[in-house]
Short mmCIF file of C-alpha atoms in Angstrom, two decimals:
data_model
loop_
_atom_site.label_atom_id
_atom_site.label_comp_id
_atom_site.label_asym_id
_atom_site.label_seq_id
_atom_site.Cartn_x
_atom_site.Cartn_y
_atom_site.Cartn_z
CA MET T 30 0.00 0.00 0.00
CA THR T 31 2.85 2.33 0.80
CA LEU T 32 4.42 1.70 -2.61
CA VAL T 33 1.16 2.53 -4.41
CA THR T 34 0.80 5.79 -2.48
CA VAL T 35 4.33 6.89 -3.30
CA ARG T 36 3.89 5.95 -6.94
CA TYR T 37 0.86 8.20 -7.40
CA LEU T 38 2.05 11.16 -5.36
CA PRO T 39 3.39 13.12 -8.40
CA ALA T 40 0.10 12.70 -10.27
CA ILE T 41 -1.93 13.73 -7.25
CA ALA T 42 0.27 16.78 -6.70
CA ALA T 43 -0.15 17.78 -10.35
CA LEU T 44 -3.92 17.54 -10.05
CA LEU T 45 -3.92 19.68 -6.92
CA MET T 46 -2.00 22.39 -8.76
CA LEU T 47 -4.49 22.63 -11.63
CA PRO T 48 -6.37 25.97 -11.77
CA LEU T 49 -9.98 25.93 -10.69
CA VAL T 50 -12.29 25.49 -13.65
CA PRO T 51 -14.95 28.24 -13.77
CA ALA T 52 -18.56 27.09 -13.57
CA THR T 53 -20.24 26.35 -16.91
CA ALA T 54 -23.84 26.79 -18.01
CA GLU T 55 -24.84 23.56 -16.28
CA ALA T 56 -23.65 25.02 -12.95
CA ALA T 57 -25.27 28.43 -13.44
CA PRO T 58 -28.13 29.20 -11.07
CA ALA T 59 -31.73 28.81 -12.14
CA GLY T 60 -34.43 31.33 -11.33
CA THR T 61 -35.44 34.89 -12.13
CA PHE T 62 -32.73 37.53 -11.92
CA TYR T 63 -31.68 41.07 -12.65
CA VAL T 64 -28.47 41.10 -14.71
CA THR T 65 -26.43 44.03 -13.43
CA SER T 66 -23.14 45.41 -14.73
CA VAL T 67 -20.46 45.20 -12.06
CA ARG T 68 -18.79 48.40 -13.28
CA THR T 69 -21.77 50.70 -13.88
CA GLY T 70 -24.65 49.23 -11.88
CA LEU T 71 -26.90 49.36 -14.97
CA ASN T 72 -29.26 46.49 -15.76
CA VAL T 73 -29.66 44.48 -18.95
CA ALA T 74 -33.08 45.25 -20.41
CA GLN T 75 -34.90 44.02 -23.49
CA SER T 76 -35.12 46.89 -25.95
CA GLY T 77 -37.21 46.00 -29.00
CA SER T 78 -35.52 43.07 -30.69
CA GLY T 79 -32.23 43.78 -28.94
CA LEU T 80 -30.72 44.66 -25.58
CA ALA T 81 -29.72 47.82 -23.74
CA LEU T 82 -28.24 48.84 -20.42
CA HIS T 83 -30.78 50.82 -18.39
CA ARG T 84 -31.06 52.27 -14.92
CA PRO T 85 -32.53 49.70 -12.50
CA LYS T 86 -36.29 50.01 -12.51
CA GLY T 87 -37.72 46.91 -10.91
CA ASN T 88 -40.22 45.08 -13.09
CA GLU T 89 -41.23 48.16 -15.09
CA ASP T 90 -38.64 48.04 -17.85
CA ARG T 91 -38.26 44.46 -19.13
CA GLN T 92 -35.27 43.95 -16.84
CA GLN T 93 -36.18 40.58 -15.36
CA TRP T 94 -34.62 37.44 -16.81
CA ARG T 95 -35.54 33.81 -16.24
CA LEU T 96 -32.32 31.79 -16.30
CA SER T 97 -32.42 28.06 -17.05
CA ASP T 98 -29.82 25.80 -18.71
CA GLY T 99 -27.78 28.81 -19.81
CA ARG T 100 -30.73 30.57 -21.46
CA PHE T 101 -31.86 34.08 -20.51
CA GLU T 102 -35.61 34.40 -21.15
CA ASN T 103 -37.25 37.77 -20.66
CA THR T 104 -40.21 37.46 -18.29
CA ASP T 105 -42.20 39.99 -20.34
CA SER T 106 -41.57 38.06 -23.59
CA PRO T 107 -42.17 34.36 -22.90
CA GLY T 108 -40.24 32.14 -25.27
CA GLN T 109 -37.81 34.92 -26.21
CA CYS T 110 -34.18 34.58 -25.08
CA ILE T 111 -30.89 36.42 -25.53
CA THR T 112 -28.89 35.12 -28.50
CA ARG T 113 -25.11 35.09 -28.71
CA GLN T 114 -25.44 37.99 -31.17
CA LEU T 115 -27.14 39.94 -28.35
CA THR T 116 -30.52 40.04 -30.05
CA MET T 117 -33.76 38.44 -28.91
CA GLY T 118 -34.66 35.12 -30.49
CA SER T 119 -36.65 31.99 -29.87
CA CYS T 120 -35.42 30.11 -26.81
CA SER T 121 -35.46 26.93 -28.91
CA GLN T 122 -32.50 28.23 -30.94
CA GLY T 123 -29.12 26.74 -30.14
CA ASP T 124 -27.41 30.14 -30.08
CA THR T 125 -29.45 31.20 -27.03
CA VAL T 126 -27.40 28.89 -24.81
CA HIS T 127 -24.66 30.80 -22.97
CA GLU T 128 -21.90 29.48 -20.75
CA PRO T 129 -21.68 31.68 -17.67
CA ARG T 130 -18.43 31.43 -15.72
CA GLN T 131 -18.48 32.25 -12.04
CA PHE T 132 -15.89 34.41 -10.30
CA GLY T 133 -16.91 34.80 -6.66
CA ASP T 134 -20.21 36.68 -6.62
CA GLN T 135 -19.74 37.80 -10.23
CA TRP T 136 -20.48 36.06 -13.51
CA GLU T 137 -18.93 36.38 -16.95
CA PHE T 138 -20.93 35.60 -20.07
CA PHE T 139 -22.03 37.80 -22.99
CA GLY T 140 -20.39 41.16 -23.62
CA LEU T 141 -22.81 44.08 -23.87
CA GLY T 142 -21.89 47.75 -24.03
CA GLY T 143 -18.29 46.89 -23.29
CA GLU T 144 -19.29 45.02 -20.14
CA SER T 145 -18.65 41.32 -19.49
CA ARG T 146 -18.84 40.97 -15.72
CA TRP T 147 -22.31 40.82 -14.18
CA TYR T 148 -24.15 40.29 -10.95
CA LEU T 149 -27.10 37.92 -10.99
CA THR T 150 -29.45 39.35 -8.37
CA PRO T 151 -32.57 37.32 -7.53
CA VAL T 152 -35.81 39.16 -8.17
CA VAL T 153 -37.28 37.54 -5.06
CA SER T 154 -34.99 38.65 -2.25
CA ARG T 155 -33.35 36.15 0.06
CA THR T 156 -33.59 37.25 3.67
CA GLU T 157 -32.74 36.08 7.17
CA PRO T 158 -34.18 37.27 10.50
CA MET T 159 -32.44 40.28 12.00
CA PRO T 160 -29.94 39.15 14.65
CA ALA T 161 -30.44 40.30 18.21
CA ASP T 162 -27.24 42.35 18.01
CA PRO T 163 -26.97 43.60 14.41
CA ARG T 164 -24.04 45.35 12.78
CA LEU T 165 -24.44 48.95 11.71
CA ASP T 166 -24.66 47.91 8.03
CA GLN T 167 -27.58 45.58 8.85
CA MET T 168 -29.72 48.30 10.42
CA THR T 169 -32.06 50.86 8.84
CA PHE T 170 -32.64 54.38 10.20
CA LEU T 171 -35.46 56.83 9.51
CA THR T 172 -33.80 59.93 8.08
CA ALA T 173 -35.19 63.45 7.73
CA HIS T 174 -34.27 65.10 4.44
CA ASN T 175 -33.28 68.74 5.08
CA ALA T 176 -34.12 68.23 8.74
CA TYR T 177 -33.26 71.87 9.55
CA ALA T 178 -35.79 73.21 7.01
CA ASN T 179 -38.68 72.86 9.43
CA GLY T 180 -39.87 76.40 10.20
CA VAL T 181 -39.82 75.60 13.93
CA ASP T 182 -36.19 75.99 14.95
CA GLY T 183 -35.67 79.11 12.82
CA GLY T 184 -35.65 80.38 9.26
CA PHE T 185 -33.81 78.47 6.56
CA ALA T 186 -34.36 80.56 3.40
CA PRO T 187 -35.81 83.88 2.26
CA PRO T 188 -39.47 84.18 3.31
CA PHE T 189 -41.03 83.06 0.01
CA VAL T 190 -39.05 79.79 0.07
CA ASN T 191 -39.81 79.08 3.72
CA LEU T 192 -43.25 78.03 2.55
CA ALA T 193 -41.83 74.81 1.09
CA LYS T 194 -40.74 73.14 4.31
CA ASN T 195 -39.15 69.71 4.05
CA GLN T 196 -40.19 69.02 7.65
CA THR T 197 -42.66 70.67 10.01
CA ARG T 198 -41.22 69.58 13.36
CA GLY T 199 -38.08 70.80 15.07
CA ILE T 200 -34.93 68.76 15.59
CA VAL T 201 -35.75 67.86 19.20
CA GLN T 202 -39.21 66.63 18.20
CA GLN T 203 -37.71 64.69 15.30
CA LEU T 204 -35.38 62.90 17.72
CA ASN T 205 -38.25 62.12 20.06
CA ASP T 206 -40.28 60.78 17.12
CA GLY T 207 -37.57 58.26 16.21
CA VAL T 208 -35.68 60.08 13.48
CA ARG T 209 -32.08 58.88 13.62
CA GLY T 210 -30.62 60.35 10.43
CA PHE T 211 -30.42 64.08 9.68
CA SER T 212 -29.41 65.71 6.40
CA LEU T 213 -28.24 69.29 6.96
CA ASP T 214 -27.05 71.95 4.49
CA ILE T 215 -24.41 74.31 5.81
CA HIS T 216 -23.22 77.55 4.22
CA GLN T 217 -20.46 79.88 5.27
CA THR T 218 -21.23 83.32 6.64
CA PRO T 219 -19.37 85.75 8.91
CA ASP T 220 -21.22 84.03 11.77
CA GLY T 221 -19.88 80.57 10.90
CA ALA T 222 -21.60 77.51 9.44
CA ILE T 223 -25.27 78.35 9.06
CA LEU T 224 -28.10 75.96 8.14
CA CYS T 225 -29.89 77.19 5.04
CA HIS T 226 -30.87 76.47 1.43
CA ASN T 227 -28.49 77.66 -1.29
CA SER T 228 -27.86 81.09 0.25
CA CYS T 229 -28.23 82.39 3.78
CA THR T 230 -28.94 85.93 2.59
CA LEU T 231 -32.21 87.29 4.05
CA VAL T 232 -32.70 84.22 6.26
CA SER T 233 -34.73 85.16 9.32
CA LYS T 234 -33.64 83.63 12.63
CA PRO T 235 -30.68 81.69 11.18
CA VAL T 236 -29.54 78.57 13.04
CA ALA T 237 -25.88 77.61 13.32
CA LEU T 238 -24.72 74.03 12.81
CA ASN T 239 -23.38 73.81 16.35
CA VAL T 240 -26.88 74.43 17.73
CA ASP T 241 -28.42 71.39 16.05
CA ILE T 242 -25.39 69.17 16.69
CA GLN T 243 -25.61 70.16 20.38
CA ARG T 244 -29.26 69.11 20.42
CA ILE T 245 -28.28 65.73 19.01
CA VAL T 246 -25.36 65.28 21.44
CA ASP T 247 -27.60 66.13 24.39
CA PHE T 248 -30.13 63.54 23.19
CA LEU T 249 -27.44 60.87 22.90
CA ARG T 250 -26.09 61.58 26.35
CA ALA T 251 -29.60 61.15 27.75
CA ASN T 252 -30.38 58.06 25.62
CA ARG T 253 -27.35 55.78 25.88
CA SER T 254 -28.62 53.07 23.53
CA GLU T 255 -29.39 55.28 20.51
CA ILE T 256 -27.31 55.81 17.36
CA VAL T 257 -27.61 58.97 15.23
CA THR T 258 -26.05 59.92 11.88
CA VAL T 259 -25.70 63.41 10.38
CA PHE T 260 -25.14 64.00 6.65
CA LEU T 261 -23.71 67.40 5.81
CA GLU T 262 -24.19 69.05 2.44
CA ASP T 263 -21.11 71.08 3.12
CA TYR T 264 -20.27 74.49 1.64
CA VAL T 265 -17.92 75.78 4.33
CA SER T 266 -14.16 75.76 4.73
CA ALA T 267 -12.41 73.15 6.83
CA ASP T 268 -11.44 75.80 9.39
CA VAL T 269 -15.02 77.02 9.77
CA LEU T 270 -16.29 73.48 10.21
CA ARG T 271 -13.64 72.73 12.84
CA ALA T 272 -14.49 75.91 14.71
CA GLU T 273 -18.19 75.09 14.61
CA LEU T 274 -17.73 71.58 15.97
CA ARG T 275 -15.44 72.84 18.76
CA LYS T 276 -18.41 74.76 20.13
CA VAL T 277 -20.37 71.55 20.76
CA GLN T 278 -20.01 70.43 24.37
CA GLY T 279 -19.48 66.70 24.81
CA LEU T 280 -19.07 65.98 21.10
CA GLY T 281 -15.86 64.02 21.61
CA ASP T 282 -17.61 61.67 24.03
CA VAL T 283 -20.07 60.44 21.39
CA LEU T 284 -18.38 61.03 18.01
CA TYR T 285 -17.69 57.84 16.06
CA ARG T 286 -14.64 57.99 13.77
CA ALA T 287 -14.98 54.61 11.99
CA GLU T 288 -11.64 53.40 13.30
CA GLY T 289 -10.97 49.82 12.25
CA VAL T 290 -13.92 49.58 9.86
CA GLN T 291 -11.77 49.11 6.77
CA GLN T 292 -10.05 46.15 8.42
CA ASN T 293 -12.88 44.62 10.45
CA GLY T 294 -16.15 45.87 8.98
CA TRP T 295 -18.85 47.89 10.74
CA PRO T 296 -19.32 47.41 14.49
CA LYS T 297 -22.26 45.77 16.17
CA ARG T 298 -24.83 47.90 17.94
CA SER T 299 -23.63 46.65 21.33
CA GLN T 300 -20.06 47.69 20.54
CA MET T 301 -21.11 51.24 19.73
CA GLN T 302 -23.20 51.37 22.88
CA ALA T 303 -20.36 50.05 25.01
CA THR T 304 -17.92 52.70 23.79
CA GLY T 305 -20.51 55.46 23.78
CA LYS T 306 -19.42 56.47 20.26
CA ARG T 307 -22.86 56.71 18.68
CA LEU T 308 -22.81 59.85 16.52
CA ILE T 309 -21.57 59.58 12.93
CA ILE T 310 -21.04 62.76 10.91
CA PHE T 311 -20.57 62.50 7.16
CA THR T 312 -19.63 65.36 4.85
CA ASP T 313 -19.96 65.46 1.07
CA HIS T 314 -17.05 67.91 0.86
CA GLY T 315 -13.87 66.68 -0.81
CA LYS T 316 -10.91 65.75 1.33
CA ASP T 317 -9.01 68.81 2.52
CA GLY T 318 -8.09 67.98 6.07
CA ARG T 319 -11.49 68.46 7.64
CA GLU T 320 -11.51 64.75 8.47
CA ASP T 321 -9.17 65.46 11.39
CA SER T 322 -12.17 66.98 13.17
CA GLY T 323 -13.87 63.58 13.16
CA VAL T 324 -16.15 63.95 10.14
CA LEU T 325 -16.07 61.24 7.44
CA TYR T 326 -16.03 61.85 3.70
CA GLN T 327 -19.35 60.29 2.72
CA LYS T 328 -18.32 58.92 -0.65
CA ASP T 329 -15.62 56.81 1.02
CA TRP T 330 -18.10 55.09 3.30
CA THR T 331 -21.52 55.00 1.61
CA VAL T 332 -23.40 54.60 -1.63
CA GLU T 333 -26.35 56.85 -2.47
CA ASN T 334 -29.10 56.79 -5.07
CA TYR T 335 -30.11 59.80 -7.15
CA TRP T 336 -31.69 62.44 -4.94
CA SER T 337 -35.05 63.09 -6.65
CA MET T 338 -38.03 61.02 -7.79
CA GLY T 339 -39.36 63.93 -9.87
CA PRO T 340 -41.38 67.13 -9.38
CA GLY T 341 -43.60 67.70 -6.40
CA LEU T 342 -46.77 66.67 -8.22
CA GLY T 343 -47.60 64.03 -10.80
CA ASN T 344 -45.95 60.71 -11.52
CA SER T 345 -42.68 59.74 -9.90
CA ASP T 346 -39.61 57.94 -11.18
CA TRP T 347 -38.87 55.04 -8.86
CA SER T 348 -35.80 53.81 -10.72
CA CYS T 349 -32.92 53.44 -8.30
CA TYR T 350 -29.44 54.32 -9.55
CA SER T 351 -26.33 55.92 -8.17
CA ARG T 352 -26.09 59.62 -7.48
CA TRP T 353 -22.37 59.29 -8.24
CA GLY T 354 -21.56 58.09 -11.75
CA ASP T 355 -18.22 56.62 -10.76
CA LYS T 356 -19.54 54.62 -7.80
CA PRO T 357 -22.50 52.31 -8.51
CA LEU T 358 -24.91 51.30 -5.78
CA THR T 359 -23.44 47.79 -6.00
CA ALA T 360 -19.96 49.02 -5.06
CA THR T 361 -18.22 47.05 -2.37
CA GLY T 362 -14.70 46.52 -1.07
CA ASN T 363 -13.01 45.58 2.20
CA PHE T 364 -16.24 46.51 3.99
CA PRO T 365 -19.85 46.96 2.80
CA PRO T 366 -20.68 50.64 2.18
CA LEU T 367 -23.73 51.95 3.98
CA PHE T 368 -26.65 52.61 1.62
CA TYR T 369 -28.31 56.05 1.82
CA MET T 370 -31.66 55.82 0.04
CA ASN T 371 -33.23 59.10 -1.10
CA HIS T 372 -37.03 58.94 -1.34
CA PHE T 373 -38.52 62.37 -2.01
CA ARG T 374 -39.47 64.83 -4.78
CA ASP T 375 -38.06 68.16 -5.93
CA VAL T 376 -40.61 70.11 -3.90
CA PRO T 377 -42.32 68.81 -0.74
CA PHE T 378 -46.12 68.77 -0.87
CA SER T 379 -48.10 67.13 1.92
CA SER T 380 -50.37 65.09 -0.34
CA THR T 381 -47.51 63.77 -2.46
CA ALA T 382 -45.26 63.05 0.52
CA THR T 383 -48.07 61.14 2.23
CA THR T 384 -48.48 58.89 -0.80
CA ASP T 385 -44.74 58.46 -1.38
CA ASN T 386 -43.96 57.74 2.27
CA SER T 387 -46.65 55.06 2.37
CA LYS T 388 -44.71 53.25 -0.38
CA VAL T 389 -41.23 53.41 1.14
CA ALA T 390 -41.04 49.69 1.90
CA ASN T 391 -42.28 48.78 -1.57
CA ARG T 392 -39.71 50.93 -3.34
CA ALA T 393 -36.94 49.81 -1.02
CA GLN T 394 -37.63 46.12 -1.55
CA GLN T 395 -38.78 46.04 -5.18
CA PHE T 396 -36.50 48.69 -6.66
CA CYS T 397 -33.59 49.90 -4.51
CA GLN T 398 -32.66 46.73 -2.65
CA PRO T 399 -32.00 44.64 -5.78
CA ALA T 400 -30.40 47.64 -7.52
CA ALA T 401 -27.86 47.99 -4.70
CA ARG T 402 -27.71 44.32 -3.69
CA LYS T 403 -28.05 45.57 -0.15
CA LYS T 404 -30.76 46.84 2.18
CA PRO T 405 -31.07 50.61 2.69
CA ASN T 406 -29.39 51.72 5.90
CA TYR T 407 -30.86 55.22 5.76
CA VAL T 408 -34.26 56.05 4.29
CA SER T 409 -34.41 59.81 3.69
CA VAL T 410 -37.87 61.35 3.30
CA ASP T 411 -39.67 64.69 3.40
CA LEU T 412 -42.40 65.23 6.01
CA TYR T 413 -41.44 62.01 7.77
CA HIS T 414 -44.54 62.08 10.00
CA LEU T 415 -46.84 61.56 7.00
CA GLY T 416 -47.51 58.21 5.34
CA ASP T 417 -45.96 56.22 8.22
CA ALA T 418 -42.42 55.97 6.89
CA ALA T 419 -41.45 54.84 10.40
CA GLN T 420 -43.45 51.64 9.94
CA ALA T 421 -41.55 50.91 6.72
CA VAL T 422 -38.26 51.35 8.61
CA ARG T 423 -39.46 48.96 11.33
CA HIS T 424 -40.21 46.39 8.64
CA LEU T 425 -36.78 46.84 7.04
CA ASN T 426 -35.28 46.29 10.48
CA SER T 427 -36.94 42.88 10.77
CA TYR T 428 -34.58 41.11 8.38
CA VAL T 429 -31.11 40.90 6.86
CA TYR T 430 -30.86 40.90 3.06
CA ARG T 431 -28.77 38.31 1.22
CA PRO T 432 -28.03 38.93 -2.51
#
């Protein structure tokens, strides 16, 4: 027996050194999928008798494909499959059989629009129950779009614009109502970083950034289990921002600086509670040293969909695609980026916001979740108290999404 073993050792060693053979069509998954470009985040859609790459739009744009035995059949065109010439043809044709090769969570098959690497994202999401102690990237937070533009805490624009309030309750009330994400616009004036739209000229009763951050810090010190995130649309210098944050008493006790995330991933809720570091501040301003004050450059840590669903009245566009052309919603790396989901119109109207906010969970699950291959971590809405957006967030917090 020993002689036989020694005799075959070279052959066995040679076999072990062979490269892994990519999966073929027979090993490709079966089911109904979105086919998403790894590089751009665009989806393959049937376009007439051919194909095109379109922004993800759920089941509204012929973007769902039934995959079986290497054939891609469009669910809106039964019996019609993608040919090797990238046209649509009868699924009975031999040239509709493709040979997908798997590379981790990516697949390589037909080349379209210069793309050859794709994600196959199930149309019906796979989920697991939310763990008792979730990581930050598994949680979802109700977020107030333009939280400062509420008409309660102070003015935020010249009088004629103050009529279009994004919120109608002050920051303290928002915190008490369960809002845990706050988007704030800051502009530079001789008085520092002021919260306002576009220009702070003629703003009545202007509010400084440090005032609202202090309100949030005070809330966190009184509520030791809560986590809050601030998103700054930032038009001030690094020095002004530093000076503004220095005015906030107790900020250093609660400010989370994302240390170790790139190596170890996002922390669990219990870890943030144990350290007390439960306030995250993101800025959309390019890197210029302001990060040394504890703020994080948002584009390094998150993905975000386009900011508007359309005008304040009329039909909305629920397609879900990246706000940043060079970073698709599907982007990933050493750690999973947090997903900031915008869900509002150009102009806030009560009737429209009520309808839109009642459909947050539907858009998140049917449109944005498969487009990003991750669950939204922040759901940003206007007039958050209308349409029960909080209930949608509670539902999103009941499960973990698996692409």
